[in-house]
GROMACS .gro file of C-alpha atoms in nm:
model
  191
    1MET     CA    1   1.749   1.859  -3.770
    2THR     CA    2   1.503   1.576  -3.803
    3LYS     CA    3   1.135   1.668  -3.749
    4ARG     CA    4   1.074   1.351  -3.524
    5ALA     CA    5   0.776   1.466  -3.296
    6GLU     CA    6   0.606   1.659  -3.649
    7ASN     CA    7   0.188   1.608  -3.540
    8ARG     CA    8   0.295   1.546  -3.154
    9THR     CA    9   0.159   1.789  -2.868
   10LEU     CA   10   0.221   1.792  -2.560
   11ALA     CA   11  -0.012   1.826  -2.281
   12ILE     CA   12   0.216   2.105  -1.997
   13LEU     CA   13   0.033   2.116  -1.708
   14ALA     CA   14   0.070   2.338  -1.530
   15THR     CA   15  -0.099   2.668  -1.288
   16ASP     CA   16   0.145   2.973  -1.104
   17GLY     CA   17   0.482   2.856  -0.917
   18PHE     CA   18   0.604   2.628  -1.171
   19GLU     CA   19   0.999   2.621  -1.251
   20GLN     CA   20   1.006   2.759  -1.479
   21VAL     CA   21   1.340   2.612  -1.726
   22GLU     CA   22   1.129   2.273  -1.607
   23LEU     CA   23   0.833   2.435  -1.873
   24THR     CA   24   1.124   2.610  -2.082
   25SER     CA   25   1.339   2.412  -2.136
   26PRO     CA   26   1.123   2.091  -2.223
   27LYS     CA   27   0.914   2.307  -2.399
   28GLU     CA   28   1.189   2.373  -2.696
   29ALA     CA   29   1.331   2.048  -2.663
   30ILE     CA   30   0.987   1.904  -2.827
   31GLU     CA   31   0.941   2.249  -3.045
   32ASN     CA   32   1.357   2.176  -3.210
   33ALA     CA   33   1.181   1.798  -3.312
   34GLY     CA   34   0.883   1.957  -3.442
   35GLY     CA   35   0.639   1.926  -3.233
   36THR     CA   36   0.381   2.142  -3.038
   37CYS     CA   37   0.346   2.206  -2.692
   38LYS     CA   38   0.009   2.335  -2.534
   39ILE     CA   39   0.008   2.507  -2.177
   40VAL     CA   40  -0.306   2.341  -1.991
   41SER     CA   41  -0.417   2.536  -1.647
   42PRO     CA   42  -0.661   2.630  -1.439
   43ASN     CA   43  -0.605   2.989  -1.527
   44ASP     CA   44  -0.799   3.155  -1.737
   45GLN     CA   45  -0.496   3.373  -1.914
   46ARG     CA   46  -0.128   3.360  -1.763
   47ILE     CA   47   0.040   3.136  -1.549
   48GLN     CA   48   0.399   3.302  -1.375
   49GLY     CA   49   0.711   3.105  -1.353
   50ASN     CA   50   0.944   3.085  -1.069
   51LYS     CA   51   1.308   3.114  -1.121
   52HIS     CA   52   1.394   2.872  -0.807
   53ARG     CA   53   1.257   3.106  -0.523
   54GLU     CA   54   1.201   3.451  -0.736
   55HIS     CA   55   0.922   3.561  -0.959
   56GLY     CA   56   0.969   3.461  -1.304
   57ASP     CA   57   0.817   3.560  -1.709
   58TRP     CA   58   0.390   3.556  -1.788
   59PHE     CA   59   0.322   3.261  -1.999
   60ASP     CA   60  -0.017   3.219  -2.177
   61VAL     CA   61  -0.287   2.941  -2.129
   62ASP     CA   62  -0.332   2.797  -2.460
   63VAL     CA   63  -0.561   2.563  -2.307
   64LYS     CA   64  -0.839   2.638  -1.965
   65LEU     CA   65  -0.841   2.255  -1.747
   66ASP     CA   66  -1.196   2.279  -1.757
   67GLU     CA   67  -1.181   2.202  -2.178
   68ALA     CA   68  -0.907   2.003  -2.158
   69LYS     CA   69  -0.919   1.635  -2.272
   70ALA     CA   70  -0.623   1.352  -2.260
   71GLU     CA   71  -0.737   1.231  -2.622
   72ASP     CA   72  -0.624   1.545  -2.785
   73PHE     CA   73  -0.236   1.536  -2.700
   74ASP     CA   74   0.040   1.277  -2.740
   75ALA     CA   75   0.170   1.322  -2.377
   76LEU     CA   76   0.150   1.494  -2.037
   77LEU     CA   77   0.449   1.725  -1.902
   78ILE     CA   78   0.410   1.816  -1.516
   79PRO     CA   79   0.666   2.038  -1.446
   80GLY     CA   80   0.774   2.122  -1.037
   81GLY     CA   81   0.867   2.403  -0.869
   82LEU     CA   82   0.718   2.406  -0.485
   83PHE     CA   83   0.395   2.595  -0.594
   84ASN     CA   84   0.260   2.397  -0.900
   85PRO     CA   85   0.287   2.081  -0.807
   86ASP     CA   86   0.079   2.150  -0.433
   87ALA     CA   87  -0.195   2.403  -0.625
   88LEU     CA   88  -0.272   2.063  -0.881
   89ARG     CA   89  -0.271   1.810  -0.654
   90ARG     CA   90  -0.554   1.963  -0.476
   91ASN     CA   91  -0.764   2.022  -0.833
   92SER     CA   92  -1.007   1.701  -0.876
   93LYS     CA   93  -1.015   1.827  -1.250
   94ALA     CA   94  -0.606   1.851  -1.303
   95LEU     CA   95  -0.582   1.488  -1.091
   96ALA     CA   96  -0.876   1.375  -1.375
   97PHE     CA   97  -0.693   1.454  -1.672
   98ALA     CA   98  -0.342   1.324  -1.563
   99SER     CA   99  -0.543   0.974  -1.540
  100ALA     CA  100  -0.670   0.998  -1.832
  101PHE     CA  101  -0.301   0.973  -2.008
  102PHE     CA  102  -0.206   0.681  -1.825
  103GLU     CA  103  -0.595   0.542  -1.903
  104GLN     CA  104  -0.540   0.551  -2.271
  105LYS     CA  105  -0.163   0.407  -2.216
  106LYS     CA  106   0.042   0.745  -2.323
  107PRO     CA  107   0.365   0.889  -2.233
  108VAL     CA  108   0.330   1.131  -1.916
  109PHE     CA  109   0.634   1.310  -1.795
  110SER     CA  110   0.714   1.467  -1.440
  111ILE     CA  111   1.040   1.670  -1.290
  112CYS     CA  112   1.126   1.790  -0.947
  113HIS     CA  113   0.811   1.815  -0.794
  114GLY     CA  114   0.612   1.751  -1.027
  115PRO     CA  115   0.533   1.395  -0.907
  116GLN     CA  116   0.313   1.482  -0.573
  117VAL     CA  117   0.072   1.568  -0.853
  118LEU     CA  118   0.129   1.174  -0.946
  119ILE     CA  119   0.082   1.046  -0.589
  120SER     CA  120  -0.246   1.253  -0.552
  121ALA     CA  121  -0.396   1.119  -0.843
  122GLY     CA  122  -0.301   0.782  -0.697
  123LEU     CA  123  -0.104   0.710  -0.993
  124VAL     CA  124   0.238   0.575  -0.811
  125ASN     CA  125   0.250   0.223  -0.717
  126GLY     CA  126   0.481  -0.020  -0.796
  127ARG     CA  127   0.619   0.272  -1.084
  128LYS     CA  128   0.996   0.311  -1.114
  129MET     CA  129   1.036   0.694  -1.043
  130THR     CA  130   1.233   0.951  -0.901
  131GLY     CA  131   1.194   1.303  -0.780
  132PHE     CA  132   1.356   1.607  -0.599
  133SER     CA  133   1.526   1.427  -0.335
  134ALA     CA  134   1.305   1.586  -0.086
  135ILE     CA  135   0.981   1.405  -0.257
  136GLN     CA  136   1.210   1.128  -0.279
  137GLN     CA  137   0.991   0.967   0.061
  138ASP     CA  138   0.665   1.090  -0.026
  139LEU     CA  139   0.709   0.836  -0.331
  140LYS     CA  140   0.882   0.547  -0.156
  141ASN     CA  141   0.519   0.560   0.110
  142ALA     CA  142   0.298   0.616  -0.157
  143GLY     CA  143   0.385   0.291  -0.319
  144ALA     CA  144   0.650   0.416  -0.620
  145VAL     CA  145   1.013   0.213  -0.672
  146VAL     CA  146   1.245   0.558  -0.612
  147THR     CA  147   1.625   0.540  -0.775
  148ASP     CA  148   1.812   0.937  -0.735
  149GLU     CA  149   1.935   0.899  -1.110
  150PRO     CA  150   1.881   1.173  -1.317
  151VAL     CA  151   1.640   1.007  -1.543
  152VAL     CA  152   1.366   0.707  -1.463
  153VAL     CA  153   1.180   0.538  -1.747
  154ASP     CA  154   0.903   0.320  -1.680
  155GLU     CA  155   0.679   0.205  -1.979
  156GLY     CA  156   0.568   0.560  -1.993
  157LEU     CA  157   0.604   0.767  -1.738
  158VAL     CA  158   0.929   0.951  -1.719
  159THR     CA  159   1.040   1.111  -1.422
  160SER     CA  160   1.388   1.385  -1.332
  161ARG     CA  161   1.493   1.545  -0.986
  162ASN     CA  162   1.649   1.874  -1.123
  163PRO     CA  163   1.698   2.104  -1.347
  164ASP     CA  164   1.996   2.011  -1.343
  165ASP     CA  165   1.887   1.669  -1.572
  166LEU     CA  166   1.702   1.862  -1.804
  167GLY     CA  167   1.980   1.760  -2.116
  168GLN     CA  168   1.895   1.403  -2.011
  169PHE     CA  169   1.515   1.450  -1.918
  170ASN     CA  170   1.502   1.604  -2.217
  171ALA     CA  171   1.625   1.364  -2.515
  172LYS     CA  172   1.368   1.124  -2.321
  173ILE     CA  173   1.118   1.331  -2.386
  174VAL     CA  174   1.162   1.315  -2.766
  175GLU     CA  175   1.195   0.976  -2.771
  176GLU     CA  176   0.887   0.879  -2.585
  177ILE     CA  177   0.672   1.096  -2.806
  178CYS     CA  178   0.795   0.976  -3.055
  179GLU     CA  179   0.734   0.574  -3.009
  180GLY     CA  180   0.386   0.658  -2.880
  181LYS     CA  181   0.080   0.484  -2.651
  182HIS     CA  182   0.295   0.250  -2.434
  183ALA     CA  183   0.098  -0.064  -2.409
  184ALA     CA  184   0.232  -0.109  -2.040
  185GLN     CA  185   0.095   0.246  -1.955
  186ARG     CA  186  -0.047   0.145  -1.653
  187GLU     CA  187  -0.198   0.393  -1.345
  188SER     CA  188  -0.026   0.140  -1.096
  189VAL     CA  189   0.055  -0.162  -0.951
  190THR     CA  190  -0.197  -0.341  -0.686
  191ALA     CA  191  -0.056  -0.540  -0.410
   0.00000   0.00000   0.00000
């Protein structure tokens, strides 16, 4: 097994109600490639996942959002679920944290409903993206160029639709975090 992602650290921005497998599966992929993952959350100590609509497991928070800095990480993952993105998109510190990764040209990964956070941060206009079928129109309304594919890659921004796509999504996450900064990563394209 190669350790391609050695010395790379992925920030996972999440709060209660994230779709559990959308956090655990990418985390496992990065760790299997030799990287490190840190859960960043507005919660102090623990967050609870969801397994579809049922409560899932509890996970320790590694870094409180108030103390997190994008410069301490190589990339950002925003998992979906119904409640996680909805709470994060109303949190100004979460939006600023996500925006900082774009400003620093670092890879950003988001799956399912996770791109709603990027919509609220004003980061999707002109970007090629996908997301869960229920938010694809929201992405279009915010100016994204949306296709219904398992994984869409746009200069360091990697989006995916749902847990069925995790195999392809995880492979792209590992590839992109290993590539590092993307000179063409941008916040959005102005009209």
